[in-house]
Short mmCIF file of C-alpha atoms and ligand atoms in Angstrom, two decimals:
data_model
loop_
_atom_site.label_atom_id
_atom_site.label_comp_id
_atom_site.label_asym_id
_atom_site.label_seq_id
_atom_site.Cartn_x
_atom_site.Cartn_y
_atom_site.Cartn_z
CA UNK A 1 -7.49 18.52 -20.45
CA UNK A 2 -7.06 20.07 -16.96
CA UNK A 3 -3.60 18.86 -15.15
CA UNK A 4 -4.73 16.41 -12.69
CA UNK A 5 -6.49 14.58 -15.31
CA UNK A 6 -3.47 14.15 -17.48
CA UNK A 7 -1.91 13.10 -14.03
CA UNK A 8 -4.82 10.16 -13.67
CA UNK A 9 -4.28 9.01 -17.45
CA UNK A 10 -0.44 8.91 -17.08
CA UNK A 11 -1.24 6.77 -13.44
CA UNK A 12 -3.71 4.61 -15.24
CA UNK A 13 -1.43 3.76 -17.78
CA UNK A 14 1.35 3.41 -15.70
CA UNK A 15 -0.79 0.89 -13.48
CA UNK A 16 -2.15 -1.17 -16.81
CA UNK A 17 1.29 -1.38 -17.74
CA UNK A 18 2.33 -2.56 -14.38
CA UNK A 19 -0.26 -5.21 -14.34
CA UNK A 20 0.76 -7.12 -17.49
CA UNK A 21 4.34 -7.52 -16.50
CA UNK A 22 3.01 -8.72 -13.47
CA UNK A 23 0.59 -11.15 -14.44
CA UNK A 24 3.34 -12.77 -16.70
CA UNK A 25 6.08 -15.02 -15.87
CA UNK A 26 7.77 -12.67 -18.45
CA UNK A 27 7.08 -10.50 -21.00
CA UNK A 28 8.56 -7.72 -24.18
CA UNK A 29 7.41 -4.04 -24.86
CA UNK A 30 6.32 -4.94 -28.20
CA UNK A 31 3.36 -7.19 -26.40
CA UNK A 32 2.60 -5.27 -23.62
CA UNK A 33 1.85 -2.48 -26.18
CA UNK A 34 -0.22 -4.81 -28.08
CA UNK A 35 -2.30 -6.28 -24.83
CA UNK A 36 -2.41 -2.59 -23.61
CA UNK A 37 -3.17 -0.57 -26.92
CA UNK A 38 -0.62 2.01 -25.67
CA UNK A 39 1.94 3.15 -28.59
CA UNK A 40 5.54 1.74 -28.02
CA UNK A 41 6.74 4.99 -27.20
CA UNK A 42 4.49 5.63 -24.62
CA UNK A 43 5.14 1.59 -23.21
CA UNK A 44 8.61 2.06 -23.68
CA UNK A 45 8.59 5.69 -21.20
CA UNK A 46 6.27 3.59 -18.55
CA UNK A 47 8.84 0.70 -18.75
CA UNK A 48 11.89 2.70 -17.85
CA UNK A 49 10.27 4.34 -15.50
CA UNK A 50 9.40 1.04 -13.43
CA UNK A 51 13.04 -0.12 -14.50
CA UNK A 52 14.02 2.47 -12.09
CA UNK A 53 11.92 2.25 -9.63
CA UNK A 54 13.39 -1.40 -9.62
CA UNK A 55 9.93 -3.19 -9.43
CA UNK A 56 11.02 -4.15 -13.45
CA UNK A 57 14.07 -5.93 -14.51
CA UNK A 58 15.21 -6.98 -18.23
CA UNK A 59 15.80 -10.54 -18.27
CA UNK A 60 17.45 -11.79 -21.11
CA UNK A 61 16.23 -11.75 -24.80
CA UNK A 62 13.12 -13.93 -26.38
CA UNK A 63 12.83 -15.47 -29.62
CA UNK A 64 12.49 -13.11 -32.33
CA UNK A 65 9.77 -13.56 -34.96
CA UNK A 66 11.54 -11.66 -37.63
CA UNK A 67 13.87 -8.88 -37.32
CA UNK A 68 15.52 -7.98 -33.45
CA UNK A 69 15.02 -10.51 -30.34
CA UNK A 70 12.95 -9.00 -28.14
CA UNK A 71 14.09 -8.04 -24.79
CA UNK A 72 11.87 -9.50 -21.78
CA UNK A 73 10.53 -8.05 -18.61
CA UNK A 74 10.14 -9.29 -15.64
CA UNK A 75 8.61 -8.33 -12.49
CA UNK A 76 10.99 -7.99 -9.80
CA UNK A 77 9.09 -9.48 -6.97
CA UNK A 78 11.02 -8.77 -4.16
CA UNK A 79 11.48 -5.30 -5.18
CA UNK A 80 8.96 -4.26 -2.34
CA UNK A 81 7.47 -6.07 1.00
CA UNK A 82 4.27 -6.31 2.68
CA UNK A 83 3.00 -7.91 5.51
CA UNK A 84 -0.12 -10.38 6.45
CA UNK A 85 -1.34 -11.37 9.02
CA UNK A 86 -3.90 -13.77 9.91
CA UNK A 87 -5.70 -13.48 13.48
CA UNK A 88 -6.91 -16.86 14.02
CA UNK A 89 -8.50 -18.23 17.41
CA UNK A 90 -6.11 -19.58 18.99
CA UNK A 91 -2.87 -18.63 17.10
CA UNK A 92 -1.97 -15.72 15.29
CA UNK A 93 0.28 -15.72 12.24
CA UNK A 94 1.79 -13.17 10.22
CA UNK A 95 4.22 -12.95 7.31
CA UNK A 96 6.19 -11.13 4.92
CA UNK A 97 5.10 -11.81 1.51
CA UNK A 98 6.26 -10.55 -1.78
CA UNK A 99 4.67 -8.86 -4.81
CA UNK A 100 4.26 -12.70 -6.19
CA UNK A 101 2.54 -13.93 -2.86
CA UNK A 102 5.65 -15.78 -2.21
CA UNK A 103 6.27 -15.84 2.10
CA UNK A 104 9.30 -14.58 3.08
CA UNK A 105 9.96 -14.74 7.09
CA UNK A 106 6.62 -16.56 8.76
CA UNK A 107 6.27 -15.85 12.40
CA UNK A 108 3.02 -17.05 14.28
CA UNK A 109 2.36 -16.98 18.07
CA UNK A 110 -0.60 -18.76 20.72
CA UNK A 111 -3.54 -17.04 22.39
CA UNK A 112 -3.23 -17.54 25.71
CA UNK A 113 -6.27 -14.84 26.71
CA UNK A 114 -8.76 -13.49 24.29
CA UNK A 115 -8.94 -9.84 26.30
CA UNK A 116 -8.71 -7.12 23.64
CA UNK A 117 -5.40 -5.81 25.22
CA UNK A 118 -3.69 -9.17 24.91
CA UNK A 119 -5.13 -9.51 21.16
CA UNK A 120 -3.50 -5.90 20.38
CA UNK A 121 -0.21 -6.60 21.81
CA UNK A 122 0.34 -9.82 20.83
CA UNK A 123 -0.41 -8.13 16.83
CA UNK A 124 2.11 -5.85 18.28
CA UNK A 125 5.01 -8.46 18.27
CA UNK A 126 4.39 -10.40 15.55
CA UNK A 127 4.84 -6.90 13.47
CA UNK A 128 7.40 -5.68 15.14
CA UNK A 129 9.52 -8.83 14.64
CA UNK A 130 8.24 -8.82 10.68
CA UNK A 131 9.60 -5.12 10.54
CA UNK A 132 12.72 -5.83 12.38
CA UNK A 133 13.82 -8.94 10.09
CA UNK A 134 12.79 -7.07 6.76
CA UNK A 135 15.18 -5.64 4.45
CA UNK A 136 12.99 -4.36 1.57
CA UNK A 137 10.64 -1.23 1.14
CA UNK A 138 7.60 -2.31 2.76
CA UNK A 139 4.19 -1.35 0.93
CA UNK A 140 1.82 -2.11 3.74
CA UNK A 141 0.20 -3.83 6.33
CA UNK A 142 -2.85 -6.75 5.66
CA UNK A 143 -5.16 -7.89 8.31
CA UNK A 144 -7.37 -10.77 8.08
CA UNK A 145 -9.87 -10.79 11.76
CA UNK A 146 -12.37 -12.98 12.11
CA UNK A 147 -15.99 -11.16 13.22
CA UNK A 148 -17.72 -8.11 11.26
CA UNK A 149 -14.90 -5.51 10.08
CA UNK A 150 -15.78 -1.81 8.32
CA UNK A 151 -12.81 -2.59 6.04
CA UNK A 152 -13.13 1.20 4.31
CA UNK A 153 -12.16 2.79 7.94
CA UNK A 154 -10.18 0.01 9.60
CA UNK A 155 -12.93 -0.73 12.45
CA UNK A 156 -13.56 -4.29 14.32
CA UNK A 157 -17.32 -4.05 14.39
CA UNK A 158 -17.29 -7.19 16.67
CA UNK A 159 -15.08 -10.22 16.79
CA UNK A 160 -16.38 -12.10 19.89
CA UNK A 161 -13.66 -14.06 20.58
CA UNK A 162 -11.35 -11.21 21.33
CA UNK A 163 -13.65 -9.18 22.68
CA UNK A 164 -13.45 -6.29 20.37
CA UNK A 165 -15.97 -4.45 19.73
CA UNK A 166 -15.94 -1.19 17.15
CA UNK A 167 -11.77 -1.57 17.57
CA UNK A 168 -10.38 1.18 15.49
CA UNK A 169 -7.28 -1.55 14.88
CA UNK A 170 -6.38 -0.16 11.53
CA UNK A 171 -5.83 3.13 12.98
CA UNK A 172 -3.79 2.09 15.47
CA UNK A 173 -1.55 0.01 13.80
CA UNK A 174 -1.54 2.77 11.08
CA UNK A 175 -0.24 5.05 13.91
CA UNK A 176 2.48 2.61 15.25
CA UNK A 177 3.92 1.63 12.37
CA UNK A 178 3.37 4.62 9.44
CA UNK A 179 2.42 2.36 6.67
CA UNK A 180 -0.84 1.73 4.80
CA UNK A 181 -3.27 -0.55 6.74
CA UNK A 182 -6.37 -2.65 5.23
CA UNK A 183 -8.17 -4.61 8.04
CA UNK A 184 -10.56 -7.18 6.60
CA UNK A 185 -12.50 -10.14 7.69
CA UNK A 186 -10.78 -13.39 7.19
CA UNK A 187 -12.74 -15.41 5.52
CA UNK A 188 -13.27 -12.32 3.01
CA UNK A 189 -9.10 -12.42 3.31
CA UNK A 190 -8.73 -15.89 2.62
CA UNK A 191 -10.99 -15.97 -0.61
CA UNK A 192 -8.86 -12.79 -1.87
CA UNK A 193 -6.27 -15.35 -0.86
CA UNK A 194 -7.48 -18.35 -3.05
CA UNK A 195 -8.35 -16.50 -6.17
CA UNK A 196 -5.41 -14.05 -6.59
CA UNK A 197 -2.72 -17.06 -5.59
CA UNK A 198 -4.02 -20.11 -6.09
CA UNK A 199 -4.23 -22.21 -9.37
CA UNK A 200 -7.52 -20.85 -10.80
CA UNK A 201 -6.82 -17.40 -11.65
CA UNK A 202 -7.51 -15.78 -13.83
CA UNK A 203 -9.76 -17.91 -15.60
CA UNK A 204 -12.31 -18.26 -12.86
CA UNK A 205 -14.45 -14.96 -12.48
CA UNK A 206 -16.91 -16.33 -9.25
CA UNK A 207 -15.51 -18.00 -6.27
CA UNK A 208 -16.93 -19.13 -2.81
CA UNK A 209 -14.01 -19.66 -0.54
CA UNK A 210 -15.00 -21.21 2.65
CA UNK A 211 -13.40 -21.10 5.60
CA UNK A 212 -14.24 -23.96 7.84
CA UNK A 213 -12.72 -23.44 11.56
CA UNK A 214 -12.91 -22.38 14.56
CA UNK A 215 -15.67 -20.29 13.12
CA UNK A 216 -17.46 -20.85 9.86
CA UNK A 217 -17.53 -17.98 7.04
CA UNK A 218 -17.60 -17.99 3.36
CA UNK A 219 -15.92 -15.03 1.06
CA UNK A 220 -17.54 -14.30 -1.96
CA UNK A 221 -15.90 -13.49 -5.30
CA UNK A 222 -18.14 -12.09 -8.12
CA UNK A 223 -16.56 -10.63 -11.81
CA UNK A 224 -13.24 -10.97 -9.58
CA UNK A 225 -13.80 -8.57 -6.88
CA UNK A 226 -14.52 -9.77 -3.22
CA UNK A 227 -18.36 -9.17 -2.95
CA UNK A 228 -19.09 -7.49 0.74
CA UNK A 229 -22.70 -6.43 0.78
CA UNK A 230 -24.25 -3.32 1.78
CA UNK A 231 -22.73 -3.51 5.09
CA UNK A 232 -19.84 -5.25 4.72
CA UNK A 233 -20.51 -8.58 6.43
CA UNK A 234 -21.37 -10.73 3.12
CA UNK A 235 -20.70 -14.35 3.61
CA UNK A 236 -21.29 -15.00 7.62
CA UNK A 237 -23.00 -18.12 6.85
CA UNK A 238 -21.93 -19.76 10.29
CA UNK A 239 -24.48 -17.66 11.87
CA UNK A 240 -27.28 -16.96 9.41
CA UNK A 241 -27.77 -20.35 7.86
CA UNK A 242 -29.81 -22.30 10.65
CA UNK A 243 -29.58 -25.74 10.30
CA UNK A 244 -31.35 -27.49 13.55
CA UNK A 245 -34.23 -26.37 15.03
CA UNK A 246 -33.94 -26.21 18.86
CA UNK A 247 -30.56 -26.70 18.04
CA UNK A 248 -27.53 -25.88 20.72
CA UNK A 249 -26.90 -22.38 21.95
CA UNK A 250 -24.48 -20.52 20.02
CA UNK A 251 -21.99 -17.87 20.61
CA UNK A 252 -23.13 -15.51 18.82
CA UNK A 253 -26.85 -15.20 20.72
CA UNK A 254 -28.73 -17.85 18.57
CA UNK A 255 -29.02 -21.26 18.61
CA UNK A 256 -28.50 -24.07 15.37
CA UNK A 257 -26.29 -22.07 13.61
CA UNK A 258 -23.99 -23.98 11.22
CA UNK A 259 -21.44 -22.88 13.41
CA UNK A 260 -22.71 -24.95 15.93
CA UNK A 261 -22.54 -28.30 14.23
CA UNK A 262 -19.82 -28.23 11.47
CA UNK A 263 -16.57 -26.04 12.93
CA UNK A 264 -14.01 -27.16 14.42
CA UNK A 265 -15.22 -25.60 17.91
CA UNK A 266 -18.27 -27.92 18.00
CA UNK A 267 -16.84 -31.29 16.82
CA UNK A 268 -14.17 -30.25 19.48
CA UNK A 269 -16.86 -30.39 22.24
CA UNK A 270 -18.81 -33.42 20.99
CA UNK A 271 -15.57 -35.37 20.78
CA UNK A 272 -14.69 -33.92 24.81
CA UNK A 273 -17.95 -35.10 26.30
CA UNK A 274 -16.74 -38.60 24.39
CA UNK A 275 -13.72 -38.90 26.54
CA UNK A 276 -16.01 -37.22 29.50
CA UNK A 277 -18.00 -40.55 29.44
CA UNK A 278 -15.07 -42.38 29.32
CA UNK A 279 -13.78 -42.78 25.38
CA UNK A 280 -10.26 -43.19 24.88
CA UNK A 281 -9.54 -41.81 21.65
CA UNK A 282 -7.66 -43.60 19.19
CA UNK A 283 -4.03 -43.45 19.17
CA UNK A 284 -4.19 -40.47 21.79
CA UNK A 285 -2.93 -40.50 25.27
CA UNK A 286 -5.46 -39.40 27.68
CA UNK A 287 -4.98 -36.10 28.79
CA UNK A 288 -6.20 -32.53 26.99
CA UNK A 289 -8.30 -33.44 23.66
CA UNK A 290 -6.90 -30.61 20.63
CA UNK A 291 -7.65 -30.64 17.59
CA UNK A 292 -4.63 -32.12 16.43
CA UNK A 293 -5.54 -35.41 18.76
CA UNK A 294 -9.16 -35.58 16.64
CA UNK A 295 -6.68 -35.41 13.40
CA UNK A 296 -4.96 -38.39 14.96
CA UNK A 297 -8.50 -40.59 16.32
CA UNK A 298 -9.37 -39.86 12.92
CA UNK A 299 -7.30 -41.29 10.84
CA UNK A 300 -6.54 -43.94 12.97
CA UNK A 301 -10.25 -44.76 12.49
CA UNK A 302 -11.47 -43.79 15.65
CA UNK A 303 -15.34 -45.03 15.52
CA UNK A 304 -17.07 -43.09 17.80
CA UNK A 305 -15.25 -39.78 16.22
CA UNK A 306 -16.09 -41.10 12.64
CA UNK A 307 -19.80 -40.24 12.56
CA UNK A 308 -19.26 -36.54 14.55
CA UNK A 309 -16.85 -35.78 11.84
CA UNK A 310 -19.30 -36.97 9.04
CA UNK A 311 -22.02 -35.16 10.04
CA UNK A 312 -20.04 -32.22 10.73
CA UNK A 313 -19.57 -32.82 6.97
CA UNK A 314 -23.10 -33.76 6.02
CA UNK A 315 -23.76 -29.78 7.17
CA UNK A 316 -21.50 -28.45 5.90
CA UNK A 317 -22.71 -30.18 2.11
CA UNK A 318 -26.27 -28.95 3.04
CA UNK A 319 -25.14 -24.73 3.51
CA UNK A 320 -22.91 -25.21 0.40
CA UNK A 321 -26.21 -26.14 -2.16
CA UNK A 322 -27.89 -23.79 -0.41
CA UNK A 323 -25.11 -20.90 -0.77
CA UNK A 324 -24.37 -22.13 -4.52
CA UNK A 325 -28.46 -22.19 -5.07
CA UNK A 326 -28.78 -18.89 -3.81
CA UNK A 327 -25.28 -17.43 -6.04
CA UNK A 328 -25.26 -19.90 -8.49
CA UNK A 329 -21.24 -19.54 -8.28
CA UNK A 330 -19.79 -23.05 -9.78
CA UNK A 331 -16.67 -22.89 -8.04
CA UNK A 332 -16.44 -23.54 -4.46
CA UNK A 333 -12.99 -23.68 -2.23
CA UNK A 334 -12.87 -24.97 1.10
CA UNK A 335 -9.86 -23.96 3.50
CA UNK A 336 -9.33 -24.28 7.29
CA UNK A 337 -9.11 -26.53 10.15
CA UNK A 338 -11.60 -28.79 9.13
CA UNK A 339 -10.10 -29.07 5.89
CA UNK A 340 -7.52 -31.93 8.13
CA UNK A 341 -9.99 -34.23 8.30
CA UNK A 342 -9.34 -34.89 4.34
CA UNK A 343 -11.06 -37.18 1.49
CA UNK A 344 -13.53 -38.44 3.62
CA UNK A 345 -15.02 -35.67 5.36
CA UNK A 346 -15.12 -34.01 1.74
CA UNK A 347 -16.73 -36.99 0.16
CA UNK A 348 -19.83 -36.56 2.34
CA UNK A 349 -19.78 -33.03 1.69
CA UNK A 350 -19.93 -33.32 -1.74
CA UNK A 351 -22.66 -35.86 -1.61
CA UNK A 352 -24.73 -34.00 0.46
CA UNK A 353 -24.45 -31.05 -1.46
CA UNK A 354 -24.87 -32.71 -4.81
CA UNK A 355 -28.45 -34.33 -3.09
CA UNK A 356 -29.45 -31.37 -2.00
CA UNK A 357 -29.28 -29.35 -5.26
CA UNK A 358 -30.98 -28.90 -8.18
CA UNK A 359 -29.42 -31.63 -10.87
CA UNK A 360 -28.46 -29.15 -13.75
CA UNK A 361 -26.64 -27.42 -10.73
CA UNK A 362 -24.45 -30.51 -9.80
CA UNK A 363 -22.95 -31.30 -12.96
CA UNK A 364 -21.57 -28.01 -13.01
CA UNK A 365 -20.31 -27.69 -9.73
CA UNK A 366 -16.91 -28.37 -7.89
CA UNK A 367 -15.99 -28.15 -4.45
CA UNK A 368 -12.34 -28.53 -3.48
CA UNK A 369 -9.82 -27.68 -0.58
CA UNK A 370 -8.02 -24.90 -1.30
CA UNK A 371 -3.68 -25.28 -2.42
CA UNK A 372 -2.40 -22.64 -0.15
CA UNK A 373 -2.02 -24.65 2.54
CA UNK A 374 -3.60 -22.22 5.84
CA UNK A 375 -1.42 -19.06 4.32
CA UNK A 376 -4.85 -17.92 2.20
CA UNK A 377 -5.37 -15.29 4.66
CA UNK A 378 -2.20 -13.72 4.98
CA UNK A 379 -1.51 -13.56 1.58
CA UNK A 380 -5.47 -12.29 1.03
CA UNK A 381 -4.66 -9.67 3.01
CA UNK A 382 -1.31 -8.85 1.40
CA UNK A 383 -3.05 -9.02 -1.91
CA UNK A 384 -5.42 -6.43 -1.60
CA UNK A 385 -2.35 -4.24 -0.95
CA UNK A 386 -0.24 -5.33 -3.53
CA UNK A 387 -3.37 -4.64 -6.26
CA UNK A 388 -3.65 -0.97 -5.25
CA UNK A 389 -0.52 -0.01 -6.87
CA UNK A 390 0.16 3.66 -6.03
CA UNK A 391 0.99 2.10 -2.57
CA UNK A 392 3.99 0.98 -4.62
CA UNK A 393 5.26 3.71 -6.25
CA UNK A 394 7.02 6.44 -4.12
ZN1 ZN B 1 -24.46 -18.35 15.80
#
């Protein structure tokens, strides 16, 4: 065998290794060689290793089934950083995370001007604060931007609402700041997000995380790997699934997207010309309408509100069977704004969608709102990091 081969094996080992401990709460040599097939000598040299580059720690002893108690592994998670962060519309967030998806400093700051410059340096702070405040090796820096993103070479194809268009951000934050960079879309981020961190893994294998906002896009997850397409841009179902015909102008050139009738954006407008025509919402001073004064009307039971949210819903159910139709993917996560509006705006999603499929399809099916509570993003974006593990070894 040539050198650099026996390099790879000894890496690929090294990373399998890696892997179990990680995926474990805790765990012995004697079963990692088992799951692995490695010999225990060869688990045993890959363990000390990692003991020393402190991402392992022995952690007491286990029950013995005969003979010696085994000692068990853990992974240290804190033993290196990384940092997410999530470019929403109107607020960006980022975070330091560790090699569990755990956040450990959370820093987010408003959008006051969507002018590319603005965008940049307000990224700008929020890392700079993250790397000021952290006090372990850092692996890497995760980006989750909404619009079309070449993730392989760090490029903003086009995200309209901060005006960037092919934005080489990945370079330039890889300049600033001397650390790995992945730049990815965030919906793509956010169902990265959901299936490394949330409850289902790693059972689940296909997963439709949808991100229901501002904008609407859906990140696909097939045989566990996020599922991009030829071009990258997989899942922008707020602009390709038409929904009305004649429908109202959209952003992005068209008009009747899905974007246009189920995000947060349009129920946002619908529920402005409201008070425009004289609606006081429920429980809401008058004054600017937000999104968290809809949150508010709604629950107090605004009734005018009520049916913009529930169609926004009924929508929303209608691109699901289609999207589920089309992947025939069984499990289907919704995150987001929207996601605020709670049991009832997911009840008529789930009806719709359940009408609108084929009936094998719907007893098979579940839709939920994702458990990560508006971090699936960040720690998406982390994630992808954190799984390409010679970032993590020096
Ligand atoms: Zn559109």
């Amino acid at each position: 065998l040539e050198k650099a081969t026996l390099q790879q094996i000894k890496e690929q080992n090294r990373n399998l290794v890696f892997k179990i401990i990680r995926e474990r709460l805790n765990t012995s040599r004697a079963e990692v060689a088992r799951i692995s097939h490695l010999t225990r000598t060869t688990v045993s040299d890959i363990v000390s290793g990692l003991i020393c580059e402190g991402l392992v720690s022995e952690v007491g002893t286990g029950l013995s089934i005969g003979g010696k108690s085994p000692i068990l592994l853990s992974l240290n998670a804190d033993a290196r950083h990384l940092i997410g962060l999530d470019l929403a519309y109107t607020r960006f967030s980022g975070a330091i995370v560790n090699l569990r998806g755990q956040i450990r400093e959370m820093v987010s700051r408003p959008l006051y001007s969507y002018d590319s410059d603005n965008g940049l340096q307000v990224a700008y702070e929020i890392i700079d604060h993250l790397m000021q405040v952290s006090n372990r090796p850092l692996v890497g820096i995760g980006i989750g931007t909404p619009g079309l993103v070449s993730t392989k070479d760090g490029i903003v194809i086009n995200a309209v609402n901060m005006e960037w268009r092919n934005f080489p951000l990945g370079k330039l934050l890889q300049d600033r700041y001397q650390l790995p960079v992945y730049v990815l879309n965030d919906c793509q981020a956010s169902a990265i997000g959901e299936y490394t961190y949330g409850d289902n893994y790693p059972a689940v294998r296909n997963m439709i995380v949808i991100r229901v906002g501002h904008g609407i896009g859906a990140g696909i997850i097939m045989d566990g790997q996020i599922f991009q397409g030829d071009g990258g841009y997989a899942g922008e179902i707020g602009h390709v699934v038409r929904v009305q015909e004649n429908g109202l102008p959209c952003r992005c050139g068209n008009a009747g997207c899905l974007e246009t009738v189920a995000s947060s954006g349009a129920v946002l407008q619908r529920a402005r010309q409201l008070v425009r025509c004289g609606h006081t919402l429920w429980g809401s001073e008058p004054g600017e309408v937000t999104f968290e004064t809809l949150e508010k009307a709604f629950q107090a039971g605004d009734p005018l509100l009520r049916p913009i949210i529930l169609e926004a819903a009924h929508y929303m159910g209608m691109a699901i069977a289609n999207l589920v139709g089309a992947l025939n993917i069984n499990k289907v996560i919704l995150t987001g704004s929207m996601t605020g509006f709670g049991k009832p705006w997911l009840d008529v999603i789930l009806e719709t969608a359940n009408r609108n499929m084929l009936p094998r399809l719907t007893q098979e099916i579940s839709i939920e709102v994702g458990r990560l509570k508006d971090n699936e993003a960040i720690l998406g974006a982390t994630a992808l990091l954190a799984n390409n593990y010679s970032f993590l070894f020096k």
